[in-house]
Coordinates of C-alpha atoms and ligand atoms in Angstrom, one line a residue:
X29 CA 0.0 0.0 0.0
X30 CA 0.9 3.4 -1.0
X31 CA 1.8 5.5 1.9
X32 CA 2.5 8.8 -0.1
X33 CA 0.6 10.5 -2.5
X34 CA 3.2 12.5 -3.9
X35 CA 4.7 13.8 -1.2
X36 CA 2.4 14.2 1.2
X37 CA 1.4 12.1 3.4
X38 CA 3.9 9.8 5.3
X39 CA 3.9 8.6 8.7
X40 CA 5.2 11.5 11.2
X41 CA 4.5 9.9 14.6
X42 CA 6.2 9.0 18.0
X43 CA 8.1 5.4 17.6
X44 CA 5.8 3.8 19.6
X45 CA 2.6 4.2 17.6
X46 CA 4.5 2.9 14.1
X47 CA 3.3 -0.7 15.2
X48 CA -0.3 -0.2 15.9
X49 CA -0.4 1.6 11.9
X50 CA 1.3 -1.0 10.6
X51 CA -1.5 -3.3 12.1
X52 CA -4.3 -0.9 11.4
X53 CA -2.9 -1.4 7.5
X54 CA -2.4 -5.2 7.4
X55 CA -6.4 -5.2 9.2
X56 CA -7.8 -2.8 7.0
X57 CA -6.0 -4.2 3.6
X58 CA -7.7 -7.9 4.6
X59 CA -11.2 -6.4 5.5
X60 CA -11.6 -4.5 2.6
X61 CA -11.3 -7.9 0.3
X62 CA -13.4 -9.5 2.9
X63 CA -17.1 -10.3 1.5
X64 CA -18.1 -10.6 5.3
X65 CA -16.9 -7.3 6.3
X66 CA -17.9 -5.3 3.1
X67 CA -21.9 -7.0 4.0
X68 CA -21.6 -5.7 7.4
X69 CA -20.9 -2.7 6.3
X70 CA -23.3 -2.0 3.6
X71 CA -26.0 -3.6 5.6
X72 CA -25.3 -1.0 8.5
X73 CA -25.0 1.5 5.4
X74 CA -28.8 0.7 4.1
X75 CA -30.5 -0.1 7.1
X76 CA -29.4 2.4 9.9
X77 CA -27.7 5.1 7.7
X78 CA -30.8 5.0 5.0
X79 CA -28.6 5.0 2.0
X80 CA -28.3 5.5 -0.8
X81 CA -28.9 9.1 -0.5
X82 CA -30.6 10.9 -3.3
X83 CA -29.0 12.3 -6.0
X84 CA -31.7 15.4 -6.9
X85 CA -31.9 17.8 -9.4
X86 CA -32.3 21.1 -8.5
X87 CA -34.7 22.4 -11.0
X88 CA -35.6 26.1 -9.4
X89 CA -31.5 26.4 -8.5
X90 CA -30.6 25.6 -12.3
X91 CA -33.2 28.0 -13.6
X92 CA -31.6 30.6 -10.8
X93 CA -28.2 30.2 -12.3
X94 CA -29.4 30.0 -16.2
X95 CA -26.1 28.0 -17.0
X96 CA -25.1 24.1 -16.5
X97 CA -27.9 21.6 -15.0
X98 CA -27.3 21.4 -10.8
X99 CA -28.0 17.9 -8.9
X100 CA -27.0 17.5 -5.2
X101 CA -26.2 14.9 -3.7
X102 CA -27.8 14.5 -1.0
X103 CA -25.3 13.2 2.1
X104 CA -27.7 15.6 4.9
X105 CA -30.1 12.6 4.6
X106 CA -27.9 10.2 5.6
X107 CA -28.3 9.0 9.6
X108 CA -26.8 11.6 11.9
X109 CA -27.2 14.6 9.2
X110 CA -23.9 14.7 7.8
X111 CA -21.6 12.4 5.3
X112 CA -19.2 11.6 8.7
X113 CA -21.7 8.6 9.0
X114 CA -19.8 6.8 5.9
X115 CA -16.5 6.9 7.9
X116 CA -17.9 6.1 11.6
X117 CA -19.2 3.1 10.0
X118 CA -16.5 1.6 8.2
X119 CA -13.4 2.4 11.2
X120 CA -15.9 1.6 13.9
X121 CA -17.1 -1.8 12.4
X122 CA -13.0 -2.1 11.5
X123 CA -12.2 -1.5 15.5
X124 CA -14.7 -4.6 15.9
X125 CA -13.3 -6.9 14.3
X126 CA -9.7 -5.8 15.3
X127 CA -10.8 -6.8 18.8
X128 CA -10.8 -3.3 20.3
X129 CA -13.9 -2.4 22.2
X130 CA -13.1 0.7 23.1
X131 CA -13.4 4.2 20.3
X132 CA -11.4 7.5 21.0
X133 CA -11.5 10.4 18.8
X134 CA -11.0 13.8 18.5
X135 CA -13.4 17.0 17.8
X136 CA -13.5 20.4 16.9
X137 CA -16.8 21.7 17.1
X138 CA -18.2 18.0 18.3
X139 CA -19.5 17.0 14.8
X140 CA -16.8 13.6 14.3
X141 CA -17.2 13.3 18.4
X142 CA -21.0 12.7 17.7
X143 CA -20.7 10.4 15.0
X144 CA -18.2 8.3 16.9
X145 CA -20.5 8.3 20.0
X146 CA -23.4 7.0 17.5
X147 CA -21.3 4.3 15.9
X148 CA -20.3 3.3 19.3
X149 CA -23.3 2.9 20.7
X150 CA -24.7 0.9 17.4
X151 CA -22.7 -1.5 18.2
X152 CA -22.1 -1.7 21.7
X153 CA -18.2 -0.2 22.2
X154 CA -17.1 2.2 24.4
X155 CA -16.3 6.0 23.0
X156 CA -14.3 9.0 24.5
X157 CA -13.9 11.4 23.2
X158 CA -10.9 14.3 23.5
X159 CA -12.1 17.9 22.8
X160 CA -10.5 21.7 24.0
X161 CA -12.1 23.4 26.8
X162 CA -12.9 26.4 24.8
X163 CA -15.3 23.7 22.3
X164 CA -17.0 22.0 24.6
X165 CA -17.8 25.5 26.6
X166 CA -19.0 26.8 22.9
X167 CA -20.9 23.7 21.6
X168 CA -22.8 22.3 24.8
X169 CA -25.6 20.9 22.2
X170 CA -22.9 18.4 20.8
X171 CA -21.1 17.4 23.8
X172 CA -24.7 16.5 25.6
X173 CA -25.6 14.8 22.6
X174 CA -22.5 12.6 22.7
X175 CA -23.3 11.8 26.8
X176 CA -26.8 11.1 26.1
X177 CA -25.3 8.3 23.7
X178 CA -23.4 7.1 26.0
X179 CA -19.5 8.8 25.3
X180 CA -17.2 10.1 27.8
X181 CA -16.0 13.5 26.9
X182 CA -12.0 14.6 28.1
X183 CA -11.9 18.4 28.1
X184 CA -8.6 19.3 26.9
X185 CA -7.0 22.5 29.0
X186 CA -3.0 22.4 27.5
X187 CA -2.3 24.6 24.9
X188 CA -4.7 26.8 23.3
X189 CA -7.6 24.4 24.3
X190 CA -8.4 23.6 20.9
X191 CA -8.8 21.2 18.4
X192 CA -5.0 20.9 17.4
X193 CA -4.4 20.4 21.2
X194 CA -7.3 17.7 21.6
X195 CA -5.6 15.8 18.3
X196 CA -2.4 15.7 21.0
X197 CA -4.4 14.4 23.7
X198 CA -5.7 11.5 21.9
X199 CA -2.5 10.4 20.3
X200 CA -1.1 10.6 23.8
X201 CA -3.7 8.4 25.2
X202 CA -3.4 5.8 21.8
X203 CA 0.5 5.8 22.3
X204 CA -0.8 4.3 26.0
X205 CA -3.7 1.7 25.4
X206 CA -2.8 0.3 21.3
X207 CA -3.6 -3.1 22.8
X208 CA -7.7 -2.6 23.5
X209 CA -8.0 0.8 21.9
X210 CA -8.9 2.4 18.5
X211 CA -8.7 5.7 17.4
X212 CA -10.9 6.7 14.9
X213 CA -9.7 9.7 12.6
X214 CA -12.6 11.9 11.8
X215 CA -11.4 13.2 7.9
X216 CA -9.4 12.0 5.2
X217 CA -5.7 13.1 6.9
X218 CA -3.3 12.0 9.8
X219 CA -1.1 9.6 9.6
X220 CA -1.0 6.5 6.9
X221 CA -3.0 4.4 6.7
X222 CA -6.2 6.8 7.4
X223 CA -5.9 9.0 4.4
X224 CA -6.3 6.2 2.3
X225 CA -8.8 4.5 4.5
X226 CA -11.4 7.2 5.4
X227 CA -11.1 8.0 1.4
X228 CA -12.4 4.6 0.5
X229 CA -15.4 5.1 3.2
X230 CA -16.5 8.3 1.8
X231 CA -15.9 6.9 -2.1
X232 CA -19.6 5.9 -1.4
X233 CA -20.8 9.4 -2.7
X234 CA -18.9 9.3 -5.6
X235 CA -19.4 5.6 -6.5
X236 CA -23.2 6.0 -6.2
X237 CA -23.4 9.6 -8.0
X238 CA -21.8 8.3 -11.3
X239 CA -25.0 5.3 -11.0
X240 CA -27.3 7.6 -10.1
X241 CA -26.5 10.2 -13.1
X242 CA -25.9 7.5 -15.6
X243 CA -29.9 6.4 -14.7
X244 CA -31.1 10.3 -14.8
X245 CA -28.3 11.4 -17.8
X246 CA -26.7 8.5 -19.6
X247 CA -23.5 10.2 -18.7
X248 CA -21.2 11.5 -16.3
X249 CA -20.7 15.0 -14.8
X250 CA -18.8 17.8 -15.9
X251 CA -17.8 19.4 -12.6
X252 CA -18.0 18.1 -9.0
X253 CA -18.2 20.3 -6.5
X254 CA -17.4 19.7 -2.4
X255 CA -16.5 21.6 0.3
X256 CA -13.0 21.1 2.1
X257 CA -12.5 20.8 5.9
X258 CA -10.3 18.2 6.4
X259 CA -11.2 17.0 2.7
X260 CA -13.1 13.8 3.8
X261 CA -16.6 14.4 1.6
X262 CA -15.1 16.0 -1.3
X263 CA -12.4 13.3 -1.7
X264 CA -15.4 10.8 -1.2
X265 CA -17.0 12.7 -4.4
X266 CA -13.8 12.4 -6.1
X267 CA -12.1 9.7 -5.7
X268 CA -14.4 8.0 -7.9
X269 CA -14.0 10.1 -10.7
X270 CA -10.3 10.4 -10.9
X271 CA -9.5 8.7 -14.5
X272 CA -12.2 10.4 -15.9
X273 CA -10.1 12.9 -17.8
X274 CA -13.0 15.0 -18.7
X275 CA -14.4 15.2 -15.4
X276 CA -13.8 18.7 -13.2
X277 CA -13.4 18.8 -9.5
X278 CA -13.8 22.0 -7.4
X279 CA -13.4 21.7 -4.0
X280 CA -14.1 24.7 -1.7
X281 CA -11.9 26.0 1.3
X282 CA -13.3 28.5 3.9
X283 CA -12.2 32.1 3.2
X284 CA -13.7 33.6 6.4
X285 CA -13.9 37.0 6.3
X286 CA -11.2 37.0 3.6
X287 CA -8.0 36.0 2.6
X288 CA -6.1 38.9 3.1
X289 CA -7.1 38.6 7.0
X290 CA -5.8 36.1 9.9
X291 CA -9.5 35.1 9.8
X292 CA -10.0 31.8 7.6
X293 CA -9.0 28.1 6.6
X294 CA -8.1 28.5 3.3
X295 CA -5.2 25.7 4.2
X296 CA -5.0 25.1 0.2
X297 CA -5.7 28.5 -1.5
X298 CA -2.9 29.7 0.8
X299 CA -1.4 27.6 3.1
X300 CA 2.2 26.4 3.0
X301 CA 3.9 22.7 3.2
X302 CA 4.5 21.0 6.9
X303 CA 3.3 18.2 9.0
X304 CA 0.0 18.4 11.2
X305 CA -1.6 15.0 13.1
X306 CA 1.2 13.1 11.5
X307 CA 0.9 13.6 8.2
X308 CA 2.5 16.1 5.5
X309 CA 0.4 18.6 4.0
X310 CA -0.6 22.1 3.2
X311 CA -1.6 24.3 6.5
X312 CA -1.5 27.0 8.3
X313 CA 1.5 27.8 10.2
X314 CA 3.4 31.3 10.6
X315 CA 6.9 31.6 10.1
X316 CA 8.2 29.9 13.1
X317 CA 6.0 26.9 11.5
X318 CA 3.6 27.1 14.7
X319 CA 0.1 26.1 13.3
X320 CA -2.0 29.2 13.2
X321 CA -5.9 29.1 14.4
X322 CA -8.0 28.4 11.5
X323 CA -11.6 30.4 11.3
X324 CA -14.7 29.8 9.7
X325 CA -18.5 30.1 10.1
X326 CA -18.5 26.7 9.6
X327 CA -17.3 24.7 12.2
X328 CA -16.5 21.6 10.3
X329 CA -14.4 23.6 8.1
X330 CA -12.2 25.1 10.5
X331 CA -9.1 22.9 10.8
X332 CA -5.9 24.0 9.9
X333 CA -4.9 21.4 7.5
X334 CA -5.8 19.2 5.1
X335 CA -5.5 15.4 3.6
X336 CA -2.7 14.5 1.6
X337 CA -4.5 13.4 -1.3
X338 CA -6.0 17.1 -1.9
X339 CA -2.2 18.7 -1.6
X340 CA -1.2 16.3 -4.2
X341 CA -4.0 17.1 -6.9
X342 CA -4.1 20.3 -6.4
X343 CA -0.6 20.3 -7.4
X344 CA -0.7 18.1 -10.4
X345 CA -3.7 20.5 -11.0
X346 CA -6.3 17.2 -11.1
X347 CA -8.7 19.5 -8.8
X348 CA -8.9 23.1 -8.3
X349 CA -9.3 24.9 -5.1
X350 CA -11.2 28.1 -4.2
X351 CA -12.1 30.4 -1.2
X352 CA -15.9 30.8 -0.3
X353 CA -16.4 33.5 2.2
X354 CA -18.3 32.9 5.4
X355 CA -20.7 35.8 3.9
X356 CA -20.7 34.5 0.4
X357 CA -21.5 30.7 2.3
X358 CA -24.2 33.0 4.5
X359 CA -26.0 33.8 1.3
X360 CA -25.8 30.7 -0.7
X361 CA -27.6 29.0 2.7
X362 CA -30.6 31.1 2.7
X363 CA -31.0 30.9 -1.1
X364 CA -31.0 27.0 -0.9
X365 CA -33.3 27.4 1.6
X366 CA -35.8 29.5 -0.2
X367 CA -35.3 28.4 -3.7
X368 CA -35.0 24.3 -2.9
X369 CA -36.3 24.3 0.5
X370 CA -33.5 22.7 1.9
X371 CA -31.5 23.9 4.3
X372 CA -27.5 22.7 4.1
X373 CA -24.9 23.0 6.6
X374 CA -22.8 25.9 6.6
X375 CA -20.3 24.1 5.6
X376 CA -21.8 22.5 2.8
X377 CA -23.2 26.2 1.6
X378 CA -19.6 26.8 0.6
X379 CA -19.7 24.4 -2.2
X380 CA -23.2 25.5 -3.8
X381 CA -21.4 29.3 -3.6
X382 CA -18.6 27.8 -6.2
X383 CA -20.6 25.5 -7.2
X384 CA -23.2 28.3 -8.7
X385 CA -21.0 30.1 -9.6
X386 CA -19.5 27.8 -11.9
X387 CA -22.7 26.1 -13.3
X388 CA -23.6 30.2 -14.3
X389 CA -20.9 30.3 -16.5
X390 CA -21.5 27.2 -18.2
X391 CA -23.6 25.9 -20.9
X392 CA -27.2 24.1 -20.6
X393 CA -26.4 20.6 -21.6
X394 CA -23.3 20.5 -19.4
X395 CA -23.7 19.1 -15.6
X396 CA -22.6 20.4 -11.9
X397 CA -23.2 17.9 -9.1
X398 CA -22.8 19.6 -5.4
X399 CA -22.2 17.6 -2.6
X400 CA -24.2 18.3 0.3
X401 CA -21.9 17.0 2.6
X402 CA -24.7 18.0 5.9
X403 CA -28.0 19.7 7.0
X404 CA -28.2 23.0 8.6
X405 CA -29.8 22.5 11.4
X406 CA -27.0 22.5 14.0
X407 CA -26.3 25.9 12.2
X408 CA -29.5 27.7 13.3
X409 CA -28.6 29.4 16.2
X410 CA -25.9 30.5 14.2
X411 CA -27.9 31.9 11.6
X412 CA -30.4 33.2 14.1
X413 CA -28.1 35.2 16.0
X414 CA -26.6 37.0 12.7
X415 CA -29.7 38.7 11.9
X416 CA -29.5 37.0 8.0
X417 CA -33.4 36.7 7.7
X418 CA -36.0 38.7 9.4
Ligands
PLP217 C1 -17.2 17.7 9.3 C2 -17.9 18.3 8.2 C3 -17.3 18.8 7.0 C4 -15.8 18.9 6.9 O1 -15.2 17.7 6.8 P1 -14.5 17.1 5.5 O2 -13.6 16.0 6.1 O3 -13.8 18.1 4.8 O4 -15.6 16.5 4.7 C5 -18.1 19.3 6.0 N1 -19.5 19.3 6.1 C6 -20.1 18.8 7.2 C7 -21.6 18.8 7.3 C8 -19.4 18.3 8.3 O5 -20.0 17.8 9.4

């Protein structure tokens, strides 16, 4: 198995955790040929996470633009709200047959923490779950709702009491309990083999969008579209797609309130080469290569790098990268609201900003598909307290 792509990527971890990778690889590499595990998995993937999600074209939002014909795909129906399901699933069901009963992870805003709790419970494993003091004071919804499934949530008070210092806390705790322990990586970075591995899970939305549009089109898209956090659901959206040479990809970073200020994520558009949560990739660092705070409205979005796999084609220029604003994301949510009636995640509002955008420029018979990597509903009181709609 590859551990590079390009090179980014890699291994950068204490000596003492090379052993449990090199087993997580050698277990994941045999499940993934293993008929057994692959019908555990997509039975958990039918039955509790309701897919396939739709793939559903967006008549009024088409007509809005006047340019290419817009689908979504619809990942916000999937169990939980949010595409994270795919990759809960498919590590969690992994940790099972590994032997480990018992899940750690890490959060940001709680989204991944919540997921994790959910697969846990499902099937009956233990969860904690490592997130910065300052998160859990900012997002009580999501830290009750992984307690009321049954998680254990470490608040994190070193450093900056953030995510970055939450991903140390868990490594810390791996380094001590490999033997019964698992630690689920919430996107498509970190060390190998989880780049890779979370890629493969999320490949579901890709895999079932070029079925879906060869039913409703005969053909496949002209541009995909996905927002970037960590780069799980757009790689998912991708992935797929790769060796079809006539097949765009736009994924879309968080450009806060701009990209000339200190306030953003835009870890591709313009971040710089170094190593975050073992692994080598663009991020955000200063010039002492101390990893800077990322911003966004969308809390999903803010992390401060980003997996391998998007460093590498965005520099063989396979997929292009852009910055959506967190007013520009702002609008696009209340207009999917009002012309679709469906209301995406913030995060996922980035990518029908670029998305639009594009599909106005191009012609009627070509096709945009936007991942909707989440609902909006956690964003509410977000929403609510800015005033947006009256
Ligand atoms: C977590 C999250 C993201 C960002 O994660 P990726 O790994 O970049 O996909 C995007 N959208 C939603 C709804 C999320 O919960």
């Amino acid at each position: 198995m590859n551990t590079r792509f390009g090179e980014y990527g890699g291994q950068y971890v204490p000596e003492v955790l090379v052993p449990a990778l090199m087993e997580l690889e050698s277990e994941y590499q045999r499940a993934k040929k293993d008929p057994a595990f692959l019908k555990e998995l997509d039975g958990y993937n039918v039955n509790y996470g309701g897919r396939e999600t739709p793939l559903y074209f967006a008549r009024r939002l088409t007509e809005r633009c006047g340019g290419a014909k817009i689908y979504l795909k619809r990942e916000d129906l999937c169990h939980g709200g949010a595409h994270k399901f795919n990759n809960v699933m498919g590590q969690a069901l992994l940790a099972k047959r590994m032997g480990k009963e018992r899940l750690i992870a890490e959060t940001g805003a709680g989204q991944h923490g919540t997921a994790t709790a959910m697969a846990a419970a499902v099937l009956g494993m233990k969860a904690e779950i490592y997130m910065g003091e300052k998160d859990v004071a900012r997002q009580r919804m999501n830290v009750f709702r992984m307690k009321l499934m049954g998680a254990k949530v470490h608040e994190v008070r070193s450093g900056s009491k953030l995510l970055k210092d939450a991903i140390n806390e868990a490594f810390r705790d791996w380094a001590a309990s490999v033997e019964n322990t698992y630690y689920l990586l919430g996107t498509a970075a970190g060390p190998h083999p989880y780049p890779t591995m979370v890629r493969d899970f999320q490949s579901i939305i890709g895999r079932e969008i070029r079925q879906q549009l060869i039913v409703a089109e005969g053909r496949t898209p002209d541009l995909l579209v996905a927002c970037v956090g960590g780069g799980s659901n757009a790689i998912g959206t991708f992935h797929p797609f790769l060796d079809d040479r006539n097949v765009r990809m736009l994924g879309a970073e968080a450009a806060g309130e701009g990209l000339d200020t200190e306030h953003h994520s835009a870890t591709l558009t313009v971040g710089e080469v170094g190593v975050l949560q073992g692994c080598k990739s663009y991020l955000l660092q200063d010039e002492n290569g101390m990893i800077k705070e990322a911003h966004s409205v969308a809390p999903g979005l803010d992390y401060p790098g980003v997996g391998p796999e998007h460093s590498f084609l965005k520099d063989i220029k396979r997929a292009e990268y852009v910055g959506v604003t967190d007013k520009e994301a702002l609008g696009s949510f209340v207009l999917l609201s009002q012309v679709e009636g469906i209301i995406p995640a913030l995060e996922s509002a980035h990518a029908v900003h670029a998305g639009m955008r594009e599909a106005a420029k191009m012609s009627k018979d070509q096709i945009v598909v936007i991942t909707i990597s989440g609902r909006g509903d956690k964003d509410l009181e977000t929403v609510f307290d800015m005033g947006v709609v009256q």
